[in-house]
mmCIF file with all atom_site columns, C-alpha atoms in Angstrom:
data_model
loop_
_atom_site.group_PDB
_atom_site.id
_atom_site.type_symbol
_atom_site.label_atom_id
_atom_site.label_alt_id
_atom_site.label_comp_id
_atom_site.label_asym_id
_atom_site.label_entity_id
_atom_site.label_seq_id
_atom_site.pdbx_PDB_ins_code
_atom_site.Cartn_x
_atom_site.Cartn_y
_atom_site.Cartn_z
_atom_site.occupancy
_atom_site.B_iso_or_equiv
_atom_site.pdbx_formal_charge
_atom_site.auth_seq_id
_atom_site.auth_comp_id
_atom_site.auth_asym_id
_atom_site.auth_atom_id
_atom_site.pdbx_PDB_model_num
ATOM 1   C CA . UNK A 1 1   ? -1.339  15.000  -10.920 1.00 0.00 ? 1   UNK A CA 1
ATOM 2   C CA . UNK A 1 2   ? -1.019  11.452  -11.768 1.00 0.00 ? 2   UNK A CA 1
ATOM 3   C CA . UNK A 1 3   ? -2.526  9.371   -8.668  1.00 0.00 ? 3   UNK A CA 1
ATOM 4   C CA . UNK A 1 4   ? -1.331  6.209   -6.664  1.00 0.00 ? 4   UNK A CA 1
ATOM 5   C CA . UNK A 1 5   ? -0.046  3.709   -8.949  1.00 0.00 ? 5   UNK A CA 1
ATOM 6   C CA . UNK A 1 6   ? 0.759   0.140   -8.399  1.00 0.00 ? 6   UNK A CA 1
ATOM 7   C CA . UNK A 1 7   ? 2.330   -2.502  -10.296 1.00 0.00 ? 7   UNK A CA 1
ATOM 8   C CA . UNK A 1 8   ? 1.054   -5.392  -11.417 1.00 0.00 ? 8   UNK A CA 1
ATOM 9   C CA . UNK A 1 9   ? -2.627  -5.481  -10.715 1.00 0.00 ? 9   UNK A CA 1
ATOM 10  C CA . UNK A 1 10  ? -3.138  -9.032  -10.781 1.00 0.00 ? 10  UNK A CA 1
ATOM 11  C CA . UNK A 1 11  ? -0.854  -12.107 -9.897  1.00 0.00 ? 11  UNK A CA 1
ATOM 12  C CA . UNK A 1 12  ? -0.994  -15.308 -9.412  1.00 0.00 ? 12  UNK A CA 1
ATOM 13  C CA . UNK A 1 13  ? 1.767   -17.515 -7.425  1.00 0.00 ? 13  UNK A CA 1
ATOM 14  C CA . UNK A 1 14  ? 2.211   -20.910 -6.167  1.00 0.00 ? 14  UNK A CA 1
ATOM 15  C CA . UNK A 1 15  ? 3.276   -21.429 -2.660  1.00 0.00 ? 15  UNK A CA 1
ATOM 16  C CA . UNK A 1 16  ? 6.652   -20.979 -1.621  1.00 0.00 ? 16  UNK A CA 1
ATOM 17  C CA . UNK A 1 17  ? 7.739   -18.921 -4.452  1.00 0.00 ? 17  UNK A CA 1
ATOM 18  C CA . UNK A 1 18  ? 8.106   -15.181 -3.666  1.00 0.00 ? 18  UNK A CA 1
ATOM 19  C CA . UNK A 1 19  ? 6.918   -12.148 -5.052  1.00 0.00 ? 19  UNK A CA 1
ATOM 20  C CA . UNK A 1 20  ? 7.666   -8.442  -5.331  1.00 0.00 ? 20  UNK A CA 1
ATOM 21  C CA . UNK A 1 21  ? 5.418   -5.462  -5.719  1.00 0.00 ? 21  UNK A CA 1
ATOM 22  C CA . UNK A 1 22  ? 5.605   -1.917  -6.504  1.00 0.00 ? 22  UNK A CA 1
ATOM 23  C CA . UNK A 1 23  ? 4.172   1.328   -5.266  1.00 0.00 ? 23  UNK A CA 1
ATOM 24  C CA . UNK A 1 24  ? 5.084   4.581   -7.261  1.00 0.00 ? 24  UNK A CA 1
ATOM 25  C CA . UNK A 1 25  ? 3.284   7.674   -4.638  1.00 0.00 ? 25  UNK A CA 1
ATOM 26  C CA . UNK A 1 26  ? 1.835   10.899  -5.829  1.00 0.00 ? 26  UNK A CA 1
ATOM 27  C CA . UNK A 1 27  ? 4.698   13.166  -7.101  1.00 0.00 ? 27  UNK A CA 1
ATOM 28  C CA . UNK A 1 28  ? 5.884   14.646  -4.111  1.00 0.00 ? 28  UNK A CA 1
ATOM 29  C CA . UNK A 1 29  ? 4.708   12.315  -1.249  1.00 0.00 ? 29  UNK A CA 1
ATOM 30  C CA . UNK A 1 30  ? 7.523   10.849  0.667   1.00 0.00 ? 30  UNK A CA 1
ATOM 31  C CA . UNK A 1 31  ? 5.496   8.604   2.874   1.00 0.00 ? 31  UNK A CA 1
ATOM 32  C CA . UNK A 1 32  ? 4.006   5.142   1.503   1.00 0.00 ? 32  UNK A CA 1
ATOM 33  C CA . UNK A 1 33  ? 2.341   2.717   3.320   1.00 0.00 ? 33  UNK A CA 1
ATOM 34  C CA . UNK A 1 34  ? 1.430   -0.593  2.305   1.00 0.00 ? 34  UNK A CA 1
ATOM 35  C CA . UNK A 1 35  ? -1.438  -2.454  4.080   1.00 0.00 ? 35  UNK A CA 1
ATOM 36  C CA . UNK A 1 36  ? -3.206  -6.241  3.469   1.00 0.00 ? 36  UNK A CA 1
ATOM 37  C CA . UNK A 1 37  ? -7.123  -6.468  2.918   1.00 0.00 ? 37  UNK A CA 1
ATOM 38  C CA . UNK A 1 38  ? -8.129  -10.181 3.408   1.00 0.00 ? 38  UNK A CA 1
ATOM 39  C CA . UNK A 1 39  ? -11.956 -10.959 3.576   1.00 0.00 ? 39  UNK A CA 1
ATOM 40  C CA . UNK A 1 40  ? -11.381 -12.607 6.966   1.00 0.00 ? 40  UNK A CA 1
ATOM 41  C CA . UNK A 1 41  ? -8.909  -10.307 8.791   1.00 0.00 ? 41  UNK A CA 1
ATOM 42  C CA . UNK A 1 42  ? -10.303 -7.077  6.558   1.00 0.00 ? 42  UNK A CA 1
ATOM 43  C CA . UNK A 1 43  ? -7.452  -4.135  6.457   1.00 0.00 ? 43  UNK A CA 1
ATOM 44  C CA . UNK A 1 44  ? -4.352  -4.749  8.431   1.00 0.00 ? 44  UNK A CA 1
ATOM 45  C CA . UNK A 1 45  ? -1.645  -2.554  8.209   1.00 0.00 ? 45  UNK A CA 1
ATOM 46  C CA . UNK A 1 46  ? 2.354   -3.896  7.037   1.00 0.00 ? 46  UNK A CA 1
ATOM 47  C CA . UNK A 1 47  ? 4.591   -1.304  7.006   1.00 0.00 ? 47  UNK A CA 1
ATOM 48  C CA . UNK A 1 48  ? 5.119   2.372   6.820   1.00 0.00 ? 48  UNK A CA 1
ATOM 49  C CA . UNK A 1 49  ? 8.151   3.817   4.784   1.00 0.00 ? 49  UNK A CA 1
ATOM 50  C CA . UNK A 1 50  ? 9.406   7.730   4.766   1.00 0.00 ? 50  UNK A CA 1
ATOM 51  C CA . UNK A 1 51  ? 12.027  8.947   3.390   1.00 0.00 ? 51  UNK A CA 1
ATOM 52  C CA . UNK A 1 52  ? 14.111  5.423   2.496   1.00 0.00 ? 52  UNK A CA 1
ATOM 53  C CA . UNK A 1 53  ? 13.491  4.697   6.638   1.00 0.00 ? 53  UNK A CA 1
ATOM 54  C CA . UNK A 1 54  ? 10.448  1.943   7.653   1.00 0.00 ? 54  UNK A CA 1
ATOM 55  C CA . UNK A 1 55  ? 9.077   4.062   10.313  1.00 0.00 ? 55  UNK A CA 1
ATOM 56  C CA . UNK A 1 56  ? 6.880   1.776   11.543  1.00 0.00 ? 56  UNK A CA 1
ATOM 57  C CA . UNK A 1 57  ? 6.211   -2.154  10.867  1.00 0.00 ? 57  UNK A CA 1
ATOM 58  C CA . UNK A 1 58  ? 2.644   -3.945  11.797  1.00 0.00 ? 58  UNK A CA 1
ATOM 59  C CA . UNK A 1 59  ? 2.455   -7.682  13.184  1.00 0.00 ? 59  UNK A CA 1
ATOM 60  C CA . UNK A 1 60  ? 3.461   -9.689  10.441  1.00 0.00 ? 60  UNK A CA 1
ATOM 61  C CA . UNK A 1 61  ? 5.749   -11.969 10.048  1.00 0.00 ? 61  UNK A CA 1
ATOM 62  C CA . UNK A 1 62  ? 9.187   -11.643 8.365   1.00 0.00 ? 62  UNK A CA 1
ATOM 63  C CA . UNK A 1 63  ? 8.234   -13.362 5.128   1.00 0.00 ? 63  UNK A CA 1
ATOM 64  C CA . UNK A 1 64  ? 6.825   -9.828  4.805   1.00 0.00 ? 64  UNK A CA 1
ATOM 65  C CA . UNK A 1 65  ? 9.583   -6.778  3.849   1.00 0.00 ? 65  UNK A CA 1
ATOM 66  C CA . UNK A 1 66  ? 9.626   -3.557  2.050   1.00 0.00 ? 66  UNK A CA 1
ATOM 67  C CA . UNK A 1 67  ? 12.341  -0.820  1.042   1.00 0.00 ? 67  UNK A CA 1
ATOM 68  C CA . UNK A 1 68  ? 11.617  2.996   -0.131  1.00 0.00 ? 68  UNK A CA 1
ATOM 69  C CA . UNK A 1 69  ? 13.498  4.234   -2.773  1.00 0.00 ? 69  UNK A CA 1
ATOM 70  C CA . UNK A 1 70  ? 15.165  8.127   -3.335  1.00 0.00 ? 70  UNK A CA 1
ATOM 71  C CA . UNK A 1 71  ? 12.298  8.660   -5.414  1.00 0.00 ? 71  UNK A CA 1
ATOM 72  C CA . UNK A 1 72  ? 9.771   7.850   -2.917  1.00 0.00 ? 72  UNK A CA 1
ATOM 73  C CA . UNK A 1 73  ? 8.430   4.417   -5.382  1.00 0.00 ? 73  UNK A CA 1
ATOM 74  C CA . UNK A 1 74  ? 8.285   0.988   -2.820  1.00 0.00 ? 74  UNK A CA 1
ATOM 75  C CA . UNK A 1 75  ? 8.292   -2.107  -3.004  1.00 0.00 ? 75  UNK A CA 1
ATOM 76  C CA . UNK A 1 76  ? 7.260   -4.596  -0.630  1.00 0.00 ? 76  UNK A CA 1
ATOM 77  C CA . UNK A 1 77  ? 8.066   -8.591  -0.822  1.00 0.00 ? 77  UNK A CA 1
ATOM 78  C CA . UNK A 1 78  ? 6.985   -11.553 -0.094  1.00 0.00 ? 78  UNK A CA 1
ATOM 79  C CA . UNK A 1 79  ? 8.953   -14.556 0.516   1.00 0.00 ? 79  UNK A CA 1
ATOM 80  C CA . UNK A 1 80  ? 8.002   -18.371 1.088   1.00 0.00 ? 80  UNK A CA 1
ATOM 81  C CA . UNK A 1 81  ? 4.280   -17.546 -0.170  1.00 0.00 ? 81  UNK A CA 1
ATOM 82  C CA . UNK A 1 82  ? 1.793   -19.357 1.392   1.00 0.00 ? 82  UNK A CA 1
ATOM 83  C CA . UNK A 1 83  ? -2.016  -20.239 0.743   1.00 0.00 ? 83  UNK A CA 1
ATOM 84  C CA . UNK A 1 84  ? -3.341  -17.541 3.485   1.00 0.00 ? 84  UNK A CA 1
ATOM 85  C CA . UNK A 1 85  ? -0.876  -14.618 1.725   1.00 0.00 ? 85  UNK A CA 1
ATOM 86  C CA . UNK A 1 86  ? -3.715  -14.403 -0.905  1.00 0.00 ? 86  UNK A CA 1
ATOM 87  C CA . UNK A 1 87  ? -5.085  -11.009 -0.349  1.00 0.00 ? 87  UNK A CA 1
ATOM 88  C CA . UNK A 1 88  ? -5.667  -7.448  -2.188  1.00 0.00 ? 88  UNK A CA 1
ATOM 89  C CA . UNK A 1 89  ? -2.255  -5.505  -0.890  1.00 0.00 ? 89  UNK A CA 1
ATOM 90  C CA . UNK A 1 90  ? -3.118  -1.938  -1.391  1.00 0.00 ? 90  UNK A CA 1
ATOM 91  C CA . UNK A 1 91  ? -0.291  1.372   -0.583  1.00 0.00 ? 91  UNK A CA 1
ATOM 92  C CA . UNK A 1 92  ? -1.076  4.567   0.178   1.00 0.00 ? 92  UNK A CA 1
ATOM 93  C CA . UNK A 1 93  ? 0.890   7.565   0.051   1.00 0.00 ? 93  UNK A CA 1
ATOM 94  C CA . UNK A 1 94  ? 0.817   11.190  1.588   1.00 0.00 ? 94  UNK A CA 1
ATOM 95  C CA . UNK A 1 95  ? 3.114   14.211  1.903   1.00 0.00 ? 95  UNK A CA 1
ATOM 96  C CA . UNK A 1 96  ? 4.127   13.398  5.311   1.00 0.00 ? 96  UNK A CA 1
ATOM 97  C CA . UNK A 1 97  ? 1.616   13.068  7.746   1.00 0.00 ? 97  UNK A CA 1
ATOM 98  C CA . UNK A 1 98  ? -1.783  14.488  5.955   1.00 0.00 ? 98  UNK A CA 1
ATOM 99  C CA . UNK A 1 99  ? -4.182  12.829  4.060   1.00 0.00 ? 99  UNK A CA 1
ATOM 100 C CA . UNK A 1 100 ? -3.574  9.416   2.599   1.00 0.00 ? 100 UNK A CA 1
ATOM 101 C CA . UNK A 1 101 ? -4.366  8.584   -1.228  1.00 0.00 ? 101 UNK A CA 1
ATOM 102 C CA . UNK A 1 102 ? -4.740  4.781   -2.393  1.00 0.00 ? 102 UNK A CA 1
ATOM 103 C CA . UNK A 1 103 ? -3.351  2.566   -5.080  1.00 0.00 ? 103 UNK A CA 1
ATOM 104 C CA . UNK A 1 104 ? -5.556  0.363   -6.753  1.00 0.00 ? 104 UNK A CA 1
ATOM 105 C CA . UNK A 1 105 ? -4.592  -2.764  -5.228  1.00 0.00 ? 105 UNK A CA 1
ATOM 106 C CA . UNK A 1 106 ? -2.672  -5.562  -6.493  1.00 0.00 ? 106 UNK A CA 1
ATOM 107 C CA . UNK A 1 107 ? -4.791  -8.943  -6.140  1.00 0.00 ? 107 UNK A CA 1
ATOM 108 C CA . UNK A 1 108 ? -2.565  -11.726 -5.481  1.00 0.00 ? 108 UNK A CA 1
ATOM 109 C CA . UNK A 1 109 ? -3.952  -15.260 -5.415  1.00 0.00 ? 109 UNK A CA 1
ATOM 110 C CA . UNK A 1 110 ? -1.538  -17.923 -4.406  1.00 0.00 ? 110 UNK A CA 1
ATOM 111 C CA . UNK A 1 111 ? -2.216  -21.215 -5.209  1.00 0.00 ? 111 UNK A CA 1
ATOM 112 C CA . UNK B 2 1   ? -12.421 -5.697  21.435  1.00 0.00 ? 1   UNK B CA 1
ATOM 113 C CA . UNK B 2 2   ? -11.368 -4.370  17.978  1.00 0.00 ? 2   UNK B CA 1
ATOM 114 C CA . UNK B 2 3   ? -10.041 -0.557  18.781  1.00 0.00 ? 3   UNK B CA 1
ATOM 115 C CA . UNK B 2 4   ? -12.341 0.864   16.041  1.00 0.00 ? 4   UNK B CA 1
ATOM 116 C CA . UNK B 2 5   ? -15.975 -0.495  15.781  1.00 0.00 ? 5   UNK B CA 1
ATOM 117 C CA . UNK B 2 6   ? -17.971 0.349   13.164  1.00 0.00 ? 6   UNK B CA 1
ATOM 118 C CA . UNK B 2 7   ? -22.053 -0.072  13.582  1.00 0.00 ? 7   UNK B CA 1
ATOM 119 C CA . UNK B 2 8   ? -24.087 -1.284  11.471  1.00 0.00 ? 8   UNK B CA 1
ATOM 120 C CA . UNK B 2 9   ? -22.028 -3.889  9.366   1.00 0.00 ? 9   UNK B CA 1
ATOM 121 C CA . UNK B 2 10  ? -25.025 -4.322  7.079   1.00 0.00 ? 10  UNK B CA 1
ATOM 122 C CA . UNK B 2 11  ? -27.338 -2.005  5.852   1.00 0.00 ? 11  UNK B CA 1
ATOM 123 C CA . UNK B 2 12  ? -30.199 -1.440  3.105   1.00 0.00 ? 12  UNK B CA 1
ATOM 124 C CA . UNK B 2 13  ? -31.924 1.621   1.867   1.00 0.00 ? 13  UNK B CA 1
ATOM 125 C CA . UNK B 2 14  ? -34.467 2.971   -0.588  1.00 0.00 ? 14  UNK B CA 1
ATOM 126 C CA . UNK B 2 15  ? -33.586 5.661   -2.651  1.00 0.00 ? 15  UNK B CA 1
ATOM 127 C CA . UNK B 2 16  ? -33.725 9.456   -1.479  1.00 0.00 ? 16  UNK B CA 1
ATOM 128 C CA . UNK B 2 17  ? -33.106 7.767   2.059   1.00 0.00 ? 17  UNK B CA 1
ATOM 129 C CA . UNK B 2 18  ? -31.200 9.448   4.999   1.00 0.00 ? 18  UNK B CA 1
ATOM 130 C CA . UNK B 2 19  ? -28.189 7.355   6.017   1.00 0.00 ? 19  UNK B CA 1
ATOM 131 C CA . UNK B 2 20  ? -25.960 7.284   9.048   1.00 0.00 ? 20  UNK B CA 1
ATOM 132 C CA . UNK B 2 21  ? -22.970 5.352   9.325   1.00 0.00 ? 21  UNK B CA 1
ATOM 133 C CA . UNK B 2 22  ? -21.240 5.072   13.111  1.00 0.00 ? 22  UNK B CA 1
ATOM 134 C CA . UNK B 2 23  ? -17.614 4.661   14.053  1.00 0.00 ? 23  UNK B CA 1
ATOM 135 C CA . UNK B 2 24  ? -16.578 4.213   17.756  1.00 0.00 ? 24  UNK B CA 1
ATOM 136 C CA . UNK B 2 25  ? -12.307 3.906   18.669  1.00 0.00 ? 25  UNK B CA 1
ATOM 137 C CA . UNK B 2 26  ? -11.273 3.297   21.814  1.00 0.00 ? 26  UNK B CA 1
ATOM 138 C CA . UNK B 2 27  ? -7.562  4.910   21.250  1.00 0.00 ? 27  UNK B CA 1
ATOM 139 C CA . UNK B 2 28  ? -6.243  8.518   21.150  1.00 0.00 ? 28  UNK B CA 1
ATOM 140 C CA . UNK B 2 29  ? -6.265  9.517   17.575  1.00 0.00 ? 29  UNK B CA 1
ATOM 141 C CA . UNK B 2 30  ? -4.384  12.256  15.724  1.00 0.00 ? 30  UNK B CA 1
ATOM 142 C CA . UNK B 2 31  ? -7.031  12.156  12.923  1.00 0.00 ? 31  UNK B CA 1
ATOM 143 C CA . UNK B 2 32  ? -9.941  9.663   11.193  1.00 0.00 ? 32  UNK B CA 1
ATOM 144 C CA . UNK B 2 33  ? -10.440 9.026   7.653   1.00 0.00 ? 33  UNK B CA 1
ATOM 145 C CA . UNK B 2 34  ? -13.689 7.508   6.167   1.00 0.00 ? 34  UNK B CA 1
ATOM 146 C CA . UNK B 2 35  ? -12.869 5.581   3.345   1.00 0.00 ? 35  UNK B CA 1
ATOM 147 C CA . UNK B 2 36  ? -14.833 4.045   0.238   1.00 0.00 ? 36  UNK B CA 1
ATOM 148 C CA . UNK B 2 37  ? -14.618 0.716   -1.332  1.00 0.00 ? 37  UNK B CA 1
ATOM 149 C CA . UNK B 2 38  ? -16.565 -0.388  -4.729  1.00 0.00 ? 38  UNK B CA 1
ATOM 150 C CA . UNK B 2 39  ? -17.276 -4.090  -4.550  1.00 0.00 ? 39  UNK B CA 1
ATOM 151 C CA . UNK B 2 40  ? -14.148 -5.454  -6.476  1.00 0.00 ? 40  UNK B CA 1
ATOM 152 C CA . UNK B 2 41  ? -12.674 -1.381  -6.586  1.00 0.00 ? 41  UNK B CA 1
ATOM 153 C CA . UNK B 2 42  ? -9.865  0.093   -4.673  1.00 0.00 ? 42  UNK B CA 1
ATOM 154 C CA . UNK B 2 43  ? -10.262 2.368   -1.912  1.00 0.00 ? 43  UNK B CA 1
ATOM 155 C CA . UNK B 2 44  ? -11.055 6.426   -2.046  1.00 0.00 ? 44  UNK B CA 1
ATOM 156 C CA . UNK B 2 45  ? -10.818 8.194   1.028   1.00 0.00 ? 45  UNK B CA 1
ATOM 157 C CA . UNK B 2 46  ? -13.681 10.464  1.618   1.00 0.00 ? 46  UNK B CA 1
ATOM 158 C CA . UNK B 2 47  ? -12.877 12.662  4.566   1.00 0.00 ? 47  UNK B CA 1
ATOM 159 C CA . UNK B 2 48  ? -9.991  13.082  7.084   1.00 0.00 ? 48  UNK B CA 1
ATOM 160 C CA . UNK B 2 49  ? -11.270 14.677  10.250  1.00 0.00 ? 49  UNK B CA 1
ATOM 161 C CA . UNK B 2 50  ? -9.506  15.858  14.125  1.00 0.00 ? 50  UNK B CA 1
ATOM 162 C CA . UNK B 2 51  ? -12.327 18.081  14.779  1.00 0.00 ? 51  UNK B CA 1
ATOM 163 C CA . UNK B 2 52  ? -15.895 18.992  14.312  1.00 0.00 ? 52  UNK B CA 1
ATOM 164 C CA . UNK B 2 53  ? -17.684 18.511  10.637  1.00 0.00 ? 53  UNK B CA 1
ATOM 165 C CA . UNK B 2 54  ? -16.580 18.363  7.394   1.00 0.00 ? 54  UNK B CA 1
ATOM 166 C CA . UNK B 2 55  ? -19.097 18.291  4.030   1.00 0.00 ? 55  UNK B CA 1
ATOM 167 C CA . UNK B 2 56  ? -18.252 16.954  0.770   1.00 0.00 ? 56  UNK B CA 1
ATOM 168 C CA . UNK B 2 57  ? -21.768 17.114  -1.820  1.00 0.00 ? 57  UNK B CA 1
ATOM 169 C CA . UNK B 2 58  ? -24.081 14.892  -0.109  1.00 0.00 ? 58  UNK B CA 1
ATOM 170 C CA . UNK B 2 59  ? -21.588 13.362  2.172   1.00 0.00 ? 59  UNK B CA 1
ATOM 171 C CA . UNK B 2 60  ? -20.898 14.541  5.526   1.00 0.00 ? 60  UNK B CA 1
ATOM 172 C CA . UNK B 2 61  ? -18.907 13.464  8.044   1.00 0.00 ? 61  UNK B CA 1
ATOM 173 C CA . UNK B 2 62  ? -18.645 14.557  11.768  1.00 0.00 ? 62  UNK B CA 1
ATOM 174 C CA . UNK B 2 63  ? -16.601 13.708  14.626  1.00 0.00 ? 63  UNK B CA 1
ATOM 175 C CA . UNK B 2 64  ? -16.318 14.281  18.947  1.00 0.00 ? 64  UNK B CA 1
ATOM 176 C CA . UNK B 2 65  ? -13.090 13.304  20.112  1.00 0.00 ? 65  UNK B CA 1
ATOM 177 C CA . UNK B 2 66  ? -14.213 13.411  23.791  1.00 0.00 ? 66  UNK B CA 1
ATOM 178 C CA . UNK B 2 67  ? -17.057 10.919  22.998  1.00 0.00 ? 67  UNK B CA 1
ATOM 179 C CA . UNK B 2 68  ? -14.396 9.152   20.284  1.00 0.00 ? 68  UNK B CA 1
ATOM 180 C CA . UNK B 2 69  ? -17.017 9.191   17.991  1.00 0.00 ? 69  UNK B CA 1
ATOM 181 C CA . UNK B 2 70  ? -17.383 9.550   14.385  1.00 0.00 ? 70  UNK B CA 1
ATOM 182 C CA . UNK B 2 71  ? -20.772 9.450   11.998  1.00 0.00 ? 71  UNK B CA 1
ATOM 183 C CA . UNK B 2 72  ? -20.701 9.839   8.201   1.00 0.00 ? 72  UNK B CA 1
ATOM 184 C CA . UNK B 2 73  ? -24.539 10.660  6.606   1.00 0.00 ? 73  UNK B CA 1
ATOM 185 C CA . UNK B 2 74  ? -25.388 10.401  3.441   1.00 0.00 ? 74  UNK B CA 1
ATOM 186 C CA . UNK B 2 75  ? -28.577 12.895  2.382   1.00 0.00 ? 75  UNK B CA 1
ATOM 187 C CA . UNK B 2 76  ? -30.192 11.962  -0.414  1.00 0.00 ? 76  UNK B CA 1
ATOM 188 C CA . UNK B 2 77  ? -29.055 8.396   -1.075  1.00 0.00 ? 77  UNK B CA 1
ATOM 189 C CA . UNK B 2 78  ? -28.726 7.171   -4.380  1.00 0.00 ? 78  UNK B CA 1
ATOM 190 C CA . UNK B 2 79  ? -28.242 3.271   -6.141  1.00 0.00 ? 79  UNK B CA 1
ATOM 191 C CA . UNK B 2 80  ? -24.455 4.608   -6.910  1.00 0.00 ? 80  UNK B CA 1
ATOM 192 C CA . UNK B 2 81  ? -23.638 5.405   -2.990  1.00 0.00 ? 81  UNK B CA 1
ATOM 193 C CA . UNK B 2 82  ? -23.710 1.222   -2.432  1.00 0.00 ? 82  UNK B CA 1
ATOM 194 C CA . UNK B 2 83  ? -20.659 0.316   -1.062  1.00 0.00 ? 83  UNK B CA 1
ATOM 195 C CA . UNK B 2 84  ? -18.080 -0.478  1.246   1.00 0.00 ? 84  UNK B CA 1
ATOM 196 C CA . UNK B 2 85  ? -17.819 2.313   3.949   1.00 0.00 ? 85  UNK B CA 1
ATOM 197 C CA . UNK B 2 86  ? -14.917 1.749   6.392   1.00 0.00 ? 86  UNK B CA 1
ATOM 198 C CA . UNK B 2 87  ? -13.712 4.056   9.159   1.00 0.00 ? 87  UNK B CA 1
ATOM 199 C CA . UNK B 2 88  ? -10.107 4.286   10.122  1.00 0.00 ? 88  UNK B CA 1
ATOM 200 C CA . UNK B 2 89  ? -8.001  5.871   12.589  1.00 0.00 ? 89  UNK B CA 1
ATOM 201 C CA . UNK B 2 90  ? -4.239  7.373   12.951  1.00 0.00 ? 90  UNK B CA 1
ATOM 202 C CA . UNK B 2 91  ? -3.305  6.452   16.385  1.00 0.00 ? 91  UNK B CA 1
ATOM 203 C CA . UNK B 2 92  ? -1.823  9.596   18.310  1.00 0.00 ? 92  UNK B CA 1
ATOM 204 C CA . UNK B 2 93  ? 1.369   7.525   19.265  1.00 0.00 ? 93  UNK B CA 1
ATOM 205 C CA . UNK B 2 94  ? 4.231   8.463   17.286  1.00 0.00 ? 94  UNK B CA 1
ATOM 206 C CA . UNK B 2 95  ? 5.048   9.489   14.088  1.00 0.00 ? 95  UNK B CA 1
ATOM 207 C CA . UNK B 2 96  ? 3.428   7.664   11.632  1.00 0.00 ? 96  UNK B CA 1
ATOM 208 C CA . UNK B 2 97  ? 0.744   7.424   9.570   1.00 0.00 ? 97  UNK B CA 1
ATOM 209 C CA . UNK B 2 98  ? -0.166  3.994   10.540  1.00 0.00 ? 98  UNK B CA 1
ATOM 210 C CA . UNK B 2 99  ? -4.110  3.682   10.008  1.00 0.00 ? 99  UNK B CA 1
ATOM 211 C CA . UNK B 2 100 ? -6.288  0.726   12.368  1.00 0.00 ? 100 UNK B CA 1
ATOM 212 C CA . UNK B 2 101 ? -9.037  -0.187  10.386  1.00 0.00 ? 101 UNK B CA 1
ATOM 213 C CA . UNK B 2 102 ? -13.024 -0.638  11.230  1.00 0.00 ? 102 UNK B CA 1
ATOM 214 C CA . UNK B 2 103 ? -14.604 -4.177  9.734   1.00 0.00 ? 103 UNK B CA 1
ATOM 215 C CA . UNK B 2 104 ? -16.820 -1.760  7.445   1.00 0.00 ? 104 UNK B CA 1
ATOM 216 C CA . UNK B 2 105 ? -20.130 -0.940  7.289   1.00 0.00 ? 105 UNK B CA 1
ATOM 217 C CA . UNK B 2 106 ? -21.687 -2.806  3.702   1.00 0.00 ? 106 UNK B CA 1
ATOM 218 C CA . UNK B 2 107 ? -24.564 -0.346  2.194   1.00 0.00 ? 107 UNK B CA 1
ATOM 219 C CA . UNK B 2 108 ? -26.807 -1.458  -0.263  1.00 0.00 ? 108 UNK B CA 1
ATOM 220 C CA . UNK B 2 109 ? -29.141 1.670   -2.126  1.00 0.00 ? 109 UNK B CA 1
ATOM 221 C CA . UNK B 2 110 ? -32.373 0.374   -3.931  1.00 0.00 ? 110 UNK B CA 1
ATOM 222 C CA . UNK B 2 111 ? -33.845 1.999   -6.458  1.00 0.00 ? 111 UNK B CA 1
#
């Protein structure tokens, strides 16, 4: 089975433009979640998605959003980027509420 | 206070060493993962415990919910074991597979 994959790996961004990424789960996993690892604040979680529905949202601001597709792939967004959104955002998946299995991380750097 | 502390944030072994890794949470948990993080690498989740002791090779990981306490040891260290070691937990509340992160516990294996 084909693991975690996320799309791109690597960005770079200037501040106040936005930026999308993508999540496509394990075959079969309906629940994503997407979280931001900063060396400062370390893991912090963003948002949770099952089933198309955001079941549950951490403390970010609203800069930060996300959607679930039928096919279980996510994508989370990022408008208005600013210097401190540099960060490695990593997504997880599971079937529903077992185990979770990581992505590789997309490193954005905003400049 | 953080709601998961993780003790000790640094540490350095020799080779062949027995290691012990600690994770204290101060909320009601449905489960704990212990994750891994190359420097640079994604993240690889180790274990997912709610009860008792689980072994993976030279990994093992156990955990006592009344004491909301978790270890992970490592027998037999070795130079490829240095890493990032971070303990998380899913908060009982709800459903959702929200994870609150430890700050990480930074191993270094010498040869």
């Amino acid at each position: 089975k084909a693991g975690v994959t996320q799309t791109p790996r690597y960005l770079i961004k200037t501040r106040g433009q936005q930026v999308t990424l993508s999540c496509s789960p394990i075959s079969g996993h309906r629940s994503v979640s997407w979280y931001q690892q900063t060396p400062g604040q370390g893991l912090q979680f963003l948002f949770e998605y099952f089933s198309e529905t955001q079941r549950n949202k951490g403390n970010f601001p609203g800069r930060f959003s996300g959607r679930q597709f039928s096919n279980s792939r996510s994508e989370m967004n990022v408008s208005t980027l600013e210097l401190g959104d540099s960060a490695l955002y990593l997504c997880a998946s599971s079937i529903t509420s077992g185990e979770q299995y990581f992505g590789p991380g997309t490193r954005l750097t905003v400049t | 206070k953080n709601e998961v502390e993780q003790s000790p944030q640094n540490l350095t072994a020799q080779e062949g060493e027995f290691i012990t890794i600690n994770c204290s949470y101060s909320v009601g948990i449905s489960a704990l993962h212990w994750l891994q993080q190359h420097p640079g690498g994604g993240i690889v989740s180790l274990f997912m415990l709610s009860s008792g002791k689980k072994k993976h090779g030279r990994l093992i990981a156990t955990i006592n919910i009344q004491e909301k306490h978790s270890s992970l040891h490592i027998t037999a260290s070795h130079p490829r074991d240095s890493a990032v070691y971070i303990c998380a937990v899913k908060s009982k509340r709800g459903a959702t597979n929200k994870l609150i992160f430890g700050t990480g516990t930074l191993l270094a294996v010498q040869p």
